[in-house]
Amino acid sequence: MSGGSRGAATRIFLGLVVGAGAGIACNAWLGHDHAGLRWFASNVAAKVGELFLRLLFMIVVPIVFTSLALGVAGLGGGAKVGRIGLKTIAWFLLTTAFAAALGIAMVDWFRPGDAVAPAMRDELMAASREEAAKRIAQAQGSGGFSIDMLLAIVPKNPVKAAADGDMLGLIFFALLLGLAAGTLPEAQKRPLLQVLDAIAAAATKIIGWAMQLAPFGVAGLVFEKSALFGASILQSLAAYLAVALGGLAIQQFVVLGGLCWLFAKVPPTVLFRRTRALMATAFSTSSSNATLPTTLATAENEFGVPRDLAGFVIPLGATLNMNGTALFEGVVVLFLAQVAGLDLPLATQLLVVLLSVLTAVGAAGVPGGSLPLIVTVLQQIGVDPSLLALVLGVDRLVDMARTVPNVTGDLVGALVIARGEGRLPGVASRP
Ligand code: ASP
């Protein structure tokens, strides 16, 4: 890591600590209902955070498009892309399924649903009833699982897909364009790749500027959330939170750390030291998409993953691979079933693993992106979806936490694939 990027990582991490510390202190001192604090959090802190988020989101479409198309063209030839693509998808699916199973096993073991008394349940549900109704309506709009969902991956209009934030459609088009570019005669291929490369370079410049704001943006985002957080709900849902956050921590530090050590030969100490800025960005933005430029930069600059590989694996991961989300889905679905007094048999629990993997793949990498899909899973297994209201009051906290393994999983995937291809430098030789 260069001295400059190490300094930037430290500043972003500091922004997170200062924002969270100040938010928690103001919350404790003034109370989350204090008018002045609410004004400052919503009109100053949140706005600085939103500016940072907007700059990151602005760059997602050009970065996904150019890095995937260049990645595919750079990997050279359909057979190689197909092989690496299959490995990537298999890796993502296996780690996601493991995460969902881990979440379910933890709920089975600790039974947090039993800790929710009926009176507390009614109170929590009343507080978030409207929000839950909104999520259910969103889920109904999406029409559940069908073959049309697969068909919709092929966009009728790639520009519209990009404009609508339809990442799967955009990815499909970028992959095909990269493949097609690879087959063109050199005289046609070179200028096309040069243009894409120049757009990617300019986009990277803009990210560099946006990241100057990162310490303030990160501080603003976490300050707003922590200052306005009604802490009393933490007590009511302590058992659920302990299981969800504990499971996410195990997935992040034990499972992903261990897999990275085993398969990419990068020890956990190195992995987590060099991903501090990445983890802080994911935690504060709650968005895999907004974190994507940082994930790419971390893979290339901190670990030396070659650009074509990182550009191929990481944008796919940001959309398809959500370890933290799958674990959370397993936890929340089983927890709500427990609250409803249902003991799901093993076969249904396996169905929950499968549905969690599918919905984690389909969830958008934005704050709360998985919530409408959880409604669908609850419906499929016969749990009343309006029970989701129970956990919505603390969902932002869990969302911040689950986005960290989501993006770390993408990075670890890129490291493992690069190691498997013999293209990852030793950890001692920093790029
Ligand atoms: N916020 C998550 C992400 O962007 C998605 C979710 O689980 O809601 O990765």
XYZ file of C-alpha atoms and ligand atoms in Angstrom:
440
model
C 0.000 0.000 0.000
C 1.406 3.391 -0.878
C 1.864 5.880 1.947
C -0.880 8.045 0.397
C -3.503 5.317 0.225
C -2.608 4.129 3.745
C -3.177 7.695 4.971
C -6.502 7.838 3.117
C -7.601 4.532 4.669
C -6.757 5.844 8.119
C -8.704 9.066 7.498
C -11.795 7.152 6.340
C -11.594 4.859 9.354
C -11.197 7.893 11.612
C -14.257 9.469 9.974
C -16.240 6.375 10.902
C -15.014 6.362 14.500
C -15.525 10.114 14.992
C -18.987 10.075 13.349
C -20.172 7.095 15.375
C -18.622 8.374 18.619
C -20.100 11.869 18.238
C -23.493 10.463 17.209
C -23.685 8.074 20.150
C -22.507 10.809 22.567
C -25.084 13.358 21.286
C -27.790 10.688 21.408
C -26.957 9.865 25.020
C -26.577 13.509 26.049
C -29.511 15.164 24.238
C -31.778 12.223 23.399
C -32.678 11.188 19.839
C -35.789 13.402 19.858
C -33.931 16.651 20.587
C -35.033 19.216 17.976
C -31.589 20.804 17.463
C -29.888 17.455 17.143
C -32.510 16.232 14.672
C -32.046 19.404 12.622
C -28.271 19.095 12.549
C -28.337 15.370 11.795
C -30.846 15.703 8.952
C -29.724 18.999 7.435
C -25.973 18.942 7.879
C -24.601 15.460 8.608
C -27.017 13.591 6.317
C -26.485 16.068 3.472
C -22.698 15.740 3.581
C -23.187 11.967 3.569
C -25.620 12.153 0.693
C -23.260 14.238 -1.402
C -20.594 11.558 -0.949
C -23.083 8.775 -1.759
C -24.337 10.554 -4.861
C -20.807 10.956 -6.188
C -20.188 7.238 -5.682
C -23.485 6.161 -7.239
C -22.837 8.495 -10.179
C -19.769 6.504 -11.060
C -21.202 2.998 -10.643
C -22.636 2.613 -14.142
C -19.493 3.751 -16.035
C -17.265 1.688 -13.737
C -19.313 -1.523 -13.975
C -19.672 -1.164 -17.715
C -16.052 -0.353 -18.563
C -14.400 -2.694 -16.053
C -16.491 -5.678 -17.095
C -16.158 -5.084 -20.826
C -12.411 -4.461 -20.502
C -12.052 -7.387 -18.083
C -13.730 -9.815 -20.467
C -11.819 -8.512 -23.484
C -8.555 -8.560 -21.486
C -9.034 -12.139 -20.292
C -8.980 -13.060 -23.968
C -11.401 -15.456 -25.566
C -14.724 -16.994 -24.649
C -13.284 -20.271 -23.282
C -11.104 -18.563 -20.686
C -13.835 -16.107 -19.719
C -16.252 -19.032 -19.420
C -13.875 -20.989 -17.178
C -13.144 -18.035 -14.881
C -16.811 -17.020 -14.943
C -17.905 -20.494 -13.850
C -15.312 -20.582 -11.072
C -16.390 -17.124 -9.914
C -20.087 -17.964 -9.860
C -19.480 -21.335 -8.159
C -17.370 -19.638 -5.482
C -19.978 -16.954 -4.889
C -22.845 -19.444 -4.688
C -21.012 -21.790 -2.308
C -19.958 -19.045 0.114
C -23.438 -17.483 -0.026
C -25.139 -20.836 0.687
C -22.747 -21.450 3.570
C -23.566 -18.004 5.003
C -27.319 -18.639 4.839
C -26.893 -22.053 6.501
C -24.744 -20.473 9.225
C -27.447 -17.878 9.929
C -30.118 -20.563 10.171
C -28.000 -22.791 12.400
C -27.408 -19.875 14.775
C -31.120 -19.120 15.085
C -31.854 -22.822 15.627
C -29.241 -22.946 18.345
C -29.895 -19.675 20.209
C -33.658 -19.364 19.548
C -33.834 -15.529 19.730
C -37.516 -15.665 18.701
C -38.413 -17.125 22.082
C -37.151 -13.944 23.768
C -39.864 -11.808 22.134
C -42.911 -11.601 24.422
C -46.305 -11.082 22.710
C -46.752 -7.565 24.182
C -43.327 -6.513 22.944
C -44.112 -8.026 19.566
C -47.279 -5.950 19.178
C -45.484 -2.785 20.219
C -42.628 -3.291 17.765
C -45.024 -4.167 14.965
C -47.159 -1.105 15.552
C -44.078 1.110 15.287
C -43.111 -0.081 11.784
C -46.443 -1.228 10.336
C -46.494 1.349 7.509
C -42.941 0.680 6.447
C -43.659 -3.068 6.338
C -46.760 -2.485 4.213
C -44.570 -0.517 1.787
C -42.074 -3.393 1.495
C -44.869 -5.894 0.939
C -46.316 -3.731 -1.833
C -42.852 -3.517 -3.423
C -42.529 -7.300 -3.306
C -45.928 -7.751 -4.910
C -44.870 -5.341 -7.652
C -41.864 -7.548 -8.378
C -44.147 -10.539 -9.006
C -42.220 -13.262 -7.110
C -40.071 -15.959 -8.708
C -40.668 -16.926 -12.296
C -38.865 -17.769 -15.487
C -39.433 -14.147 -16.525
C -36.927 -13.116 -13.866
C -34.232 -15.003 -15.772
C -35.426 -13.628 -19.076
C -35.268 -10.104 -17.687
C -31.486 -10.449 -17.326
C -31.339 -9.798 -21.076
C -32.190 -6.101 -21.340
C -34.298 -4.852 -24.238
C -32.456 -1.586 -23.996
C -29.055 -1.422 -22.254
C -29.280 2.345 -21.820
C -32.596 1.978 -20.007
C -31.137 -0.842 -17.895
C -28.327 1.500 -16.858
C -30.715 4.363 -16.190
C -32.993 2.144 -14.087
C -30.104 0.760 -12.035
C -30.802 -2.721 -13.459
C -27.333 -4.057 -12.768
C -27.945 -7.580 -14.092
C -29.070 -6.152 -17.435
C -26.076 -3.833 -17.566
C -23.705 -6.676 -16.670
C -25.165 -8.900 -19.372
C -24.663 -6.222 -22.019
C -21.123 -5.376 -20.838
C -20.135 -9.071 -20.872
C -21.404 -9.528 -24.411
C -19.752 -6.326 -25.608
C -16.433 -7.422 -24.074
C -16.729 -10.845 -25.688
C -17.605 -9.323 -29.054
C -14.736 -6.835 -28.788
C -12.357 -9.746 -28.207
C -13.315 -11.272 -31.564
C -12.790 -8.110 -33.642
C -9.732 -7.588 -35.863
C -6.954 -5.707 -34.057
C -7.564 -2.493 -36.036
C -11.125 -2.291 -34.716
C -10.549 -3.774 -31.296
C -7.745 -1.425 -30.241
C -9.599 1.923 -30.580
C -12.690 0.511 -28.875
C -10.687 -0.752 -25.919
C -8.742 2.500 -25.795
C -11.961 4.493 -25.499
C -13.283 2.177 -22.770
C -9.950 2.374 -21.003
C -9.951 6.171 -21.167
C -13.496 6.327 -19.758
C -12.444 3.965 -16.957
C -9.396 6.131 -16.226
C -11.493 9.316 -16.088
C -14.054 7.594 -13.865
C -11.238 6.483 -11.567
C -10.074 10.117 -11.370
C -13.567 11.201 -10.309
C -13.606 8.463 -7.661
C -10.300 9.802 -6.390
C -11.899 13.222 -5.974
C -15.002 11.764 -4.359
C -12.833 9.810 -1.940
C -11.296 13.066 -0.707
C -14.729 13.666 0.754
C -14.932 10.146 2.163
C -13.880 10.867 5.779
C -16.544 13.601 6.032
C -19.174 11.640 4.103
C -18.612 8.534 6.202
C -18.695 10.585 9.414
C -21.901 12.335 8.317
C -23.668 9.091 7.409
C -22.868 7.301 10.651
C -23.435 10.410 12.765
C -26.961 10.781 11.394
C -27.840 7.140 11.987
C -26.336 6.892 15.452
C -27.562 10.300 16.716
C -31.169 9.657 15.717
C -31.301 6.023 16.727
C -33.958 5.183 19.291
C -31.804 2.987 21.523
C -34.704 1.497 23.513
C -35.497 -0.797 20.598
C -32.031 -2.316 20.994
C -33.074 -3.880 24.293
C -36.281 -5.364 22.910
C -34.438 -6.975 20.046
C -31.182 -7.704 21.859
C -31.336 -11.472 21.250
C -32.098 -11.053 17.544
C -29.354 -8.459 17.148
C -26.821 -10.563 19.023
C -27.477 -13.530 16.718
C -27.574 -11.473 13.503
C -24.511 -9.344 14.281
C -22.650 -12.283 15.836
C -23.316 -14.397 12.736
C -22.159 -11.596 10.439
C -18.977 -11.185 12.495
C -18.285 -14.926 12.245
C -18.865 -14.870 8.483
C -16.619 -11.835 8.095
C -13.727 -12.625 10.381
C -13.724 -16.418 10.660
C -15.249 -17.744 7.424
C -14.053 -15.158 4.903
C -10.784 -14.598 6.769
C -10.190 -18.363 6.896
C -11.149 -19.016 3.262
C -8.880 -16.204 2.124
C -6.006 -17.653 4.096
C -6.615 -21.166 2.871
C -7.271 -20.488 -0.806
C -5.619 -17.152 -1.551
C -2.735 -17.538 0.930
C -3.454 -14.091 2.365
C -3.419 -14.216 6.197
C -6.399 -12.645 8.017
C -4.199 -9.990 9.662
C -3.078 -8.764 6.237
C -6.573 -9.034 4.762
C -8.266 -7.008 7.470
C -5.486 -4.456 7.848
C -5.561 -3.647 4.151
C -9.360 -3.540 3.933
C -10.046 -1.024 6.712
C -11.153 1.697 4.270
C -13.236 -0.824 2.364
C -15.007 -2.051 5.506
C -15.582 1.513 6.755
C -17.048 2.562 3.384
C -19.342 -0.480 3.198
C -20.487 -0.026 6.795
C -21.291 3.656 6.465
C -22.895 3.576 3.003
C -24.808 0.257 3.473
C -24.390 -0.259 -0.230
C -22.327 -2.757 -2.209
C -22.838 -0.637 -5.305
C -21.596 2.568 -3.702
C -18.608 0.647 -2.331
C -17.770 -0.971 -5.689
C -15.136 1.602 -6.760
C -13.387 1.168 -3.391
C -13.527 -2.637 -3.705
C -11.903 -2.445 -7.135
C -9.241 -0.018 -5.944
C -8.512 -2.182 -2.874
C -8.113 -5.340 -4.971
C -5.723 -3.664 -7.392
C -3.786 -1.286 -5.163
C -3.601 -3.221 -1.914
C -3.317 -6.790 -3.157
C -2.097 -6.478 -6.760
C -5.029 -8.329 -8.362
C -4.566 -7.769 -12.135
C -7.001 -5.212 -13.536
C -8.743 -7.556 -15.998
C -9.463 -10.126 -13.270
C -10.583 -7.590 -10.681
C -12.666 -5.804 -13.327
C -14.395 -9.067 -14.156
C -14.892 -10.669 -10.728
C -15.713 -7.651 -8.535
C -18.573 -6.007 -10.484
C -20.140 -9.475 -10.801
C -19.688 -9.928 -7.070
C -21.205 -6.551 -6.169
C -24.408 -7.651 -7.870
C -24.495 -11.424 -7.424
C -22.548 -12.161 -4.276
C -24.023 -11.184 -0.942
C -22.746 -13.342 1.899
C -23.942 -10.996 4.613
C -27.374 -10.571 3.060
C -27.884 -14.345 2.726
C -26.881 -14.871 6.352
C -29.219 -12.100 7.449
C -32.060 -13.581 5.396
C -31.592 -16.975 7.021
C -31.571 -15.336 10.447
C -34.543 -13.063 9.914
C -36.793 -15.650 8.273
C -36.184 -18.248 10.978
C -36.432 -15.658 13.724
C -39.802 -14.432 12.482
C -41.009 -18.018 12.127
C -40.022 -18.595 15.767
C -41.864 -15.458 16.828
C -44.921 -16.730 14.959
C -44.608 -19.994 16.891
C -43.708 -22.079 13.817
C -41.003 -24.727 14.086
C -39.760 -25.160 10.553
C -38.782 -28.753 9.668
C -35.358 -29.439 8.179
C -36.666 -29.625 4.608
C -38.224 -26.156 4.948
C -35.005 -24.829 6.455
C -33.124 -26.146 3.423
C -35.661 -24.382 1.242
C -34.895 -21.191 3.185
C -31.177 -21.660 2.382
C -31.997 -22.041 -1.301
C -34.353 -19.053 -1.335
C -31.854 -16.954 0.609
C -29.180 -17.677 -1.984
C -31.511 -16.840 -4.877
C -32.780 -13.658 -3.282
C -29.292 -12.574 -2.197
C -28.278 -12.895 -5.870
C -31.319 -10.871 -6.907
C -31.061 -8.181 -4.201
C -29.941 -4.742 -5.302
C -26.687 -3.535 -3.732
C -28.354 -0.508 -2.162
C -29.477 0.216 1.412
C -32.339 -2.144 2.274
C -32.056 -3.793 -1.162
C -32.905 -7.228 0.211
C -36.050 -6.272 2.160
C -38.627 -6.646 -0.646
C -37.151 -10.063 -1.458
C -37.409 -11.224 2.136
C -41.138 -10.592 1.916
C -41.211 -13.082 -0.970
C -39.293 -15.702 1.026
C -41.625 -15.309 4.022
C -44.619 -15.757 1.749
C -43.130 -18.865 0.128
C -42.639 -20.630 3.442
C -45.933 -19.541 4.947
C -44.827 -16.920 7.506
C -46.932 -13.744 7.677
C -44.792 -11.122 5.839
C -46.176 -8.270 7.929
C -44.068 -9.692 10.790
C -41.116 -8.069 9.023
C -42.225 -4.884 10.809
C -40.692 -6.375 13.963
C -37.116 -5.919 12.787
C -37.388 -2.840 10.570
C -36.602 -0.468 13.437
C -33.077 -1.880 13.710
C -32.600 -2.805 10.081
C -30.296 0.042 9.185
C -27.793 -1.152 11.770
C -27.991 -4.739 10.506
C -27.839 -3.468 6.912
C -24.614 -1.598 7.627
C -23.186 -4.724 9.227
C -24.279 -7.139 6.461
C -22.886 -4.936 3.695
C -19.368 -5.437 5.128
C -19.206 -9.218 4.450
C -21.048 -8.584 1.174
C -18.168 -6.521 -0.200
C -15.407 -8.403 1.623
C -16.786 -11.565 -0.013
C -16.360 -9.934 -3.430
C -12.783 -9.005 -2.662
C -11.933 -12.445 -1.251
C -13.502 -14.009 -4.366
C -11.185 -11.907 -6.557
C -8.146 -12.873 -4.441
C -8.992 -16.575 -4.560
C -9.611 -16.581 -8.322
C -6.426 -14.582 -8.936
C -4.426 -17.049 -6.771
C -5.993 -19.998 -8.623
C -4.951 -18.455 -11.925
C -1.408 -17.943 -10.617
C -1.830 -14.173 -10.938
C -1.691 -12.935 -7.346
C 1.611 -11.534 -6.064
C 2.861 -12.720 -2.642
C 1.477 -10.718 0.275
C 4.936 -9.516 1.211
C 5.421 -7.822 -2.175
C 2.961 -4.978 -1.962
C 2.046 -3.475 -5.323
N -27.341 -3.172 1.665
C -26.966 -4.440 1.101
C -25.861 -4.226 0.069
O -25.838 -3.242 -0.605
C -28.135 -5.161 0.479
C -29.119 -5.625 1.544
O -28.855 -6.652 2.182
O -30.143 -4.979 1.776
O -25.013 -5.045 -0.085
